[in-house]
Amino acid sequence: QKEVEQNSGPLSVPEGAIASLNCTYSDRGSQSFFWYRQYSGKSPELIMFIYSNGDKEDGRFTAQLNKASQYVSLLIRDSQPSDSATYLCAVNPNNNDMRFGAGTRLTVKP
Amino acid sequence: NAGVMQNPRHLVRRRGQEARLRCSPMKGHSHVYWYRQLPEEGLKFMVYLQKENIIDESGMPKERFSAEFPKEGPSILRIQQVVRGDSAAYFCASSPQGPDLFYEQYFGPGTRLTVT
């Protein structure tokens, strides 16, 4: 089992819709969780981080964490074509390093 | 530019040569991480360093790869006797110093290594 799993996609949504990106992780002791956005040929850019169970909202983005289910998600409301990118889920299992999922490619169609 | 800096941005090496990648963390950050990303794949952790110390190198190949973060100057990822399979994007990230368990990593623009 991979440490961090994501659906590779591609996930396609129409402009204005809600995009839902999901991630599961294997290390039950993980305590911090991150979502990065990576445009093609560019470096990852931090979008959100979450530490506590529940929802965390920042603008059009909402991160959701359920530690009992070892599940973290990212919702993007009112999706825009500029949101088209690969979204990387990252988990910090031991304070020394970050484990990344392979990413989900999102396409927002105008 | 207060962000993480990496150079060179692009590096071409022939098989058997050495590749040296440099990373300067964000101002005020003393924790540096190196990742490798193959085309269409996720980021793979390689090594975590603090000034003059390697904290975790569990992701580093046992041979040909080494990393350092000296007291002065940038962090260096060195790949000796490169092979075609080393062609990838190498990203450096940094995080702020502190005792907190929780932190964010900020990425540099990456070095794209091509081995011919």
Short mmCIF file of C-alpha atoms in Angstrom, two decimals:
data_model
loop_
_atom_site.label_atom_id
_atom_site.label_comp_id
_atom_site.label_asym_id
_atom_site.label_seq_id
_atom_site.Cartn_x
_atom_site.Cartn_y
_atom_site.Cartn_z
CA GLN A 1 0.00 0.00 0.00
CA LYS A 2 1.31 3.42 -0.95
CA GLU A 3 1.79 5.86 1.89
CA VAL A 4 -0.33 8.53 0.24
CA GLU A 5 -2.84 7.65 -2.44
CA GLN A 6 -4.68 9.88 -4.82
CA ASN A 7 -6.82 9.25 -7.84
CA SER A 8 -4.58 10.23 -10.73
CA GLY A 9 -7.49 11.52 -12.79
CA PRO A 10 -7.81 13.35 -14.97
CA LEU A 11 -10.73 14.96 -13.21
CA SER A 12 -12.72 17.22 -15.48
CA VAL A 13 -15.29 19.73 -14.23
CA PRO A 14 -17.10 22.60 -15.95
CA GLU A 15 -16.29 26.16 -15.03
CA GLY A 16 -18.20 27.26 -11.94
CA ALA A 17 -18.65 23.75 -10.58
CA ILE A 18 -17.18 22.26 -7.39
CA ALA A 19 -14.08 20.15 -7.86
CA SER A 20 -13.53 17.47 -5.21
CA LEU A 21 -10.06 15.98 -4.78
CA ASN A 22 -9.46 13.06 -2.45
CA CYS A 23 -6.49 11.57 -0.67
CA THR A 24 -5.95 8.67 1.74
CA TYR A 25 -2.88 7.95 3.80
CA SER A 26 -1.55 4.89 5.56
CA ASP A 27 0.35 6.23 8.60
CA ARG A 28 -2.24 6.63 11.33
CA GLY A 29 0.19 8.75 13.36
CA SER A 30 0.33 11.51 10.74
CA GLN A 31 -0.64 14.86 12.13
CA SER A 32 -0.30 17.47 9.42
CA PHE A 33 -1.66 17.47 5.91
CA PHE A 34 -1.04 19.71 2.96
CA TRP A 35 -2.40 20.43 -0.47
CA TYR A 36 -0.08 21.71 -3.18
CA ARG A 37 -0.93 22.85 -6.68
CA GLN A 38 1.54 22.22 -9.48
CA TYR A 39 1.19 23.69 -12.94
CA SER A 40 2.91 21.80 -15.72
CA GLY A 41 6.63 22.43 -15.69
CA LYS A 42 6.44 24.48 -12.50
CA SER A 43 7.20 23.85 -8.85
CA PRO A 44 4.58 22.89 -6.26
CA GLU A 45 2.78 25.78 -4.63
CA LEU A 46 1.26 25.43 -1.17
CA ILE A 47 -2.50 25.99 -1.17
CA MET A 48 -3.66 24.82 2.22
CA PHE A 49 -2.69 22.87 5.29
CA ILE A 50 -4.86 21.27 7.94
CA TYR A 51 -4.07 19.68 11.28
CA SER A 52 -7.41 19.15 13.00
CA ASN A 53 -10.38 17.02 12.10
CA GLY A 54 -13.10 18.89 10.28
CA ASP A 55 -13.15 21.58 7.65
CA LYS A 56 -10.85 24.49 6.99
CA GLU A 57 -11.89 27.16 4.52
CA ASP A 58 -9.74 29.67 2.66
CA GLY A 59 -11.48 31.58 -0.08
CA ARG A 60 -12.73 29.13 -2.70
CA PHE A 61 -10.78 26.27 -1.13
CA THR A 62 -11.94 23.97 1.67
CA ALA A 63 -9.77 21.24 3.13
CA GLN A 64 -11.46 18.41 4.99
CA LEU A 65 -9.72 16.00 7.35
CA ASN A 66 -10.98 12.79 8.90
CA LYS A 67 -8.20 11.13 10.86
CA ALA A 68 -10.33 8.14 11.86
CA SER A 69 -10.82 7.32 8.18
CA GLN A 70 -7.31 8.48 7.24
CA TYR A 71 -8.82 10.67 4.61
CA VAL A 72 -8.21 14.24 3.51
CA SER A 73 -9.91 16.12 0.71
CA LEU A 74 -9.81 19.45 -1.07
CA LEU A 75 -12.88 21.16 -2.44
CA ILE A 76 -12.58 23.96 -4.96
CA ARG A 77 -15.74 26.00 -5.32
CA ASP A 78 -16.58 28.06 -8.42
CA SER A 79 -13.81 26.32 -10.35
CA GLN A 80 -11.97 28.43 -12.89
CA PRO A 81 -9.92 27.39 -15.92
CA SER A 82 -6.89 28.79 -14.07
CA ASP A 83 -7.42 26.07 -11.45
CA SER A 84 -6.43 23.47 -14.06
CA ALA A 85 -3.32 21.86 -12.62
CA THR A 86 -2.10 18.81 -10.76
CA TYR A 87 -3.01 18.80 -7.08
CA LEU A 88 -0.63 17.04 -4.73
CA CYS A 89 -1.67 15.75 -1.35
CA ALA A 90 1.17 15.65 1.20
CA VAL A 91 1.33 14.10 4.64
CA ASN A 92 3.85 14.68 7.37
CA PRO A 93 4.20 11.38 9.21
CA ASN A 94 7.12 12.09 11.49
CA ASN A 95 8.16 15.73 11.40
CA ASN A 96 11.19 14.88 9.33
CA ASP A 97 9.86 14.72 5.86
CA MET A 98 6.80 14.98 3.69
CA ARG A 99 5.24 12.13 1.77
CA PHE A 100 3.49 13.12 -1.42
CA GLY A 101 0.80 11.42 -3.41
CA ALA A 102 1.24 11.10 -7.16
CA GLY A 103 -1.24 13.92 -7.70
CA THR A 104 -4.62 14.37 -9.32
CA ARG A 105 -4.78 16.21 -12.61
CA LEU A 106 -7.70 18.63 -12.69
CA THR A 107 -9.09 20.20 -15.84
CA VAL A 108 -11.68 22.97 -15.61
CA LYS A 109 -13.46 23.43 -18.91
CA PRO A 110 -14.76 26.89 -19.86
CA ASN B 1 13.63 37.60 -4.06
CA ALA B 2 12.82 36.12 -0.68
CA GLY B 3 11.82 32.72 -2.04
CA VAL B 4 13.70 29.46 -2.28
CA MET B 5 16.35 29.71 -4.96
CA GLN B 6 17.77 26.88 -6.99
CA ASN B 7 20.41 26.85 -9.64
CA PRO B 8 20.98 25.95 -12.28
CA ARG B 9 17.42 25.77 -13.58
CA HIS B 10 18.46 23.41 -16.34
CA LEU B 11 21.47 21.13 -16.35
CA VAL B 12 22.65 18.80 -19.09
CA ARG B 13 25.25 16.17 -18.29
CA ARG B 14 26.72 13.26 -20.23
CA ARG B 15 26.64 9.82 -18.68
CA GLY B 16 29.44 9.44 -16.17
CA GLN B 17 29.75 13.13 -15.35
CA GLU B 18 28.92 14.75 -12.03
CA ALA B 19 25.86 16.91 -11.43
CA ARG B 20 25.85 19.50 -8.70
CA LEU B 21 22.57 21.15 -7.76
CA ARG B 22 22.35 24.12 -5.41
CA CYS B 23 19.59 25.38 -3.18
CA SER B 24 19.35 28.51 -1.04
CA PRO B 25 16.45 28.37 1.42
CA MET B 26 14.07 31.21 2.15
CA LYS B 27 15.40 33.84 4.47
CA GLY B 28 15.03 32.68 8.02
CA HIS B 29 14.62 29.02 7.08
CA SER B 30 17.20 26.53 8.25
CA HIS B 31 15.54 23.29 7.18
CA VAL B 32 16.09 22.06 3.64
CA TYR B 33 14.53 19.13 1.81
CA TRP B 34 15.33 17.64 -1.56
CA TYR B 35 12.80 15.86 -3.75
CA ARG B 36 12.97 14.17 -7.14
CA GLN B 37 10.11 14.18 -9.60
CA LEU B 38 10.03 11.98 -12.67
CA PRO B 39 7.75 12.98 -15.57
CA GLU B 40 4.08 12.35 -14.79
CA GLU B 41 4.95 11.18 -11.28
CA GLY B 42 4.70 12.59 -7.80
CA LEU B 43 7.45 14.01 -5.65
CA LYS B 44 9.76 11.52 -3.99
CA PHE B 45 11.48 12.59 -0.78
CA MET B 46 15.24 12.23 -0.88
CA VAL B 47 16.88 13.95 2.07
CA TYR B 48 16.24 16.39 4.91
CA LEU B 49 19.03 18.59 6.21
CA GLN B 50 19.60 21.28 8.75
CA LYS B 51 22.72 23.40 8.86
CA GLU B 52 25.73 21.04 8.94
CA ASN B 53 23.52 18.02 9.68
CA ILE B 54 21.76 15.35 7.67
CA ILE B 55 18.61 14.57 9.60
CA ASP B 56 16.97 12.00 7.33
CA GLU B 57 18.42 10.54 4.15
CA SER B 58 16.11 7.57 3.90
CA GLY B 59 15.05 8.53 0.38
CA MET B 60 18.53 8.88 -1.04
CA PRO B 61 19.93 6.15 -3.29
CA LYS B 62 22.75 4.39 -1.48
CA GLU B 63 25.32 5.09 -4.17
CA ARG B 64 26.36 8.12 -6.22
CA PHE B 65 24.08 10.57 -4.39
CA SER B 66 25.11 12.85 -1.55
CA ALA B 67 23.86 16.06 0.03
CA GLU B 68 25.21 18.70 2.31
CA PHE B 69 24.11 21.94 3.89
CA PRO B 70 27.20 23.75 5.14
CA LYS B 71 27.28 26.43 7.77
CA GLU B 72 27.79 29.01 5.06
CA GLY B 73 26.36 28.84 1.57
CA PRO B 74 23.67 26.85 -0.17
CA SER B 75 22.68 23.25 0.20
CA ILE B 76 24.23 21.03 -2.46
CA LEU B 77 22.84 17.83 -3.95
CA ARG B 78 25.61 15.97 -5.74
CA ILE B 79 25.11 13.12 -8.17
CA GLN B 80 28.24 11.34 -9.27
CA GLN B 81 28.61 9.32 -12.46
CA VAL B 82 25.16 10.24 -13.69
CA VAL B 83 23.09 7.76 -15.66
CA ARG B 84 20.10 8.36 -17.92
CA GLY B 85 17.74 7.27 -15.16
CA ASP B 86 18.84 10.29 -13.11
CA SER B 87 17.09 12.60 -15.57
CA ALA B 88 14.34 14.28 -13.58
CA ALA B 89 13.30 17.51 -11.94
CA TYR B 90 14.95 18.02 -8.58
CA PHE B 91 13.13 20.30 -6.20
CA CYS B 92 14.40 21.85 -3.04
CA ALA B 93 12.06 23.04 -0.30
CA SER B 94 12.64 24.89 2.94
CA SER B 95 10.73 25.37 6.14
CA PRO B 96 11.12 27.71 9.07
CA GLN B 97 13.15 26.85 12.08
CA GLY B 98 11.16 26.12 15.17
CA PRO B 99 10.20 23.50 17.71
CA ASP B 100 6.69 23.15 16.39
CA LEU B 101 5.62 19.87 14.94
CA PHE B 102 3.63 21.60 12.25
CA TYR B 103 5.26 23.51 9.46
CA GLU B 104 4.91 24.18 5.77
CA GLN B 105 7.47 23.58 3.10
CA TYR B 106 8.03 26.11 0.35
CA PHE B 107 9.48 24.95 -2.92
CA GLY B 108 12.09 26.39 -5.21
CA PRO B 109 11.67 26.44 -9.00
CA GLY B 110 13.54 23.19 -9.42
CA THR B 111 16.52 22.02 -11.46
CA ARG B 112 15.75 19.97 -14.52
CA LEU B 113 18.56 17.50 -15.06
CA THR B 114 18.95 15.84 -18.43
CA VAL B 115 21.51 13.09 -18.86
CA THR B 116 22.49 12.39 -22.44
#
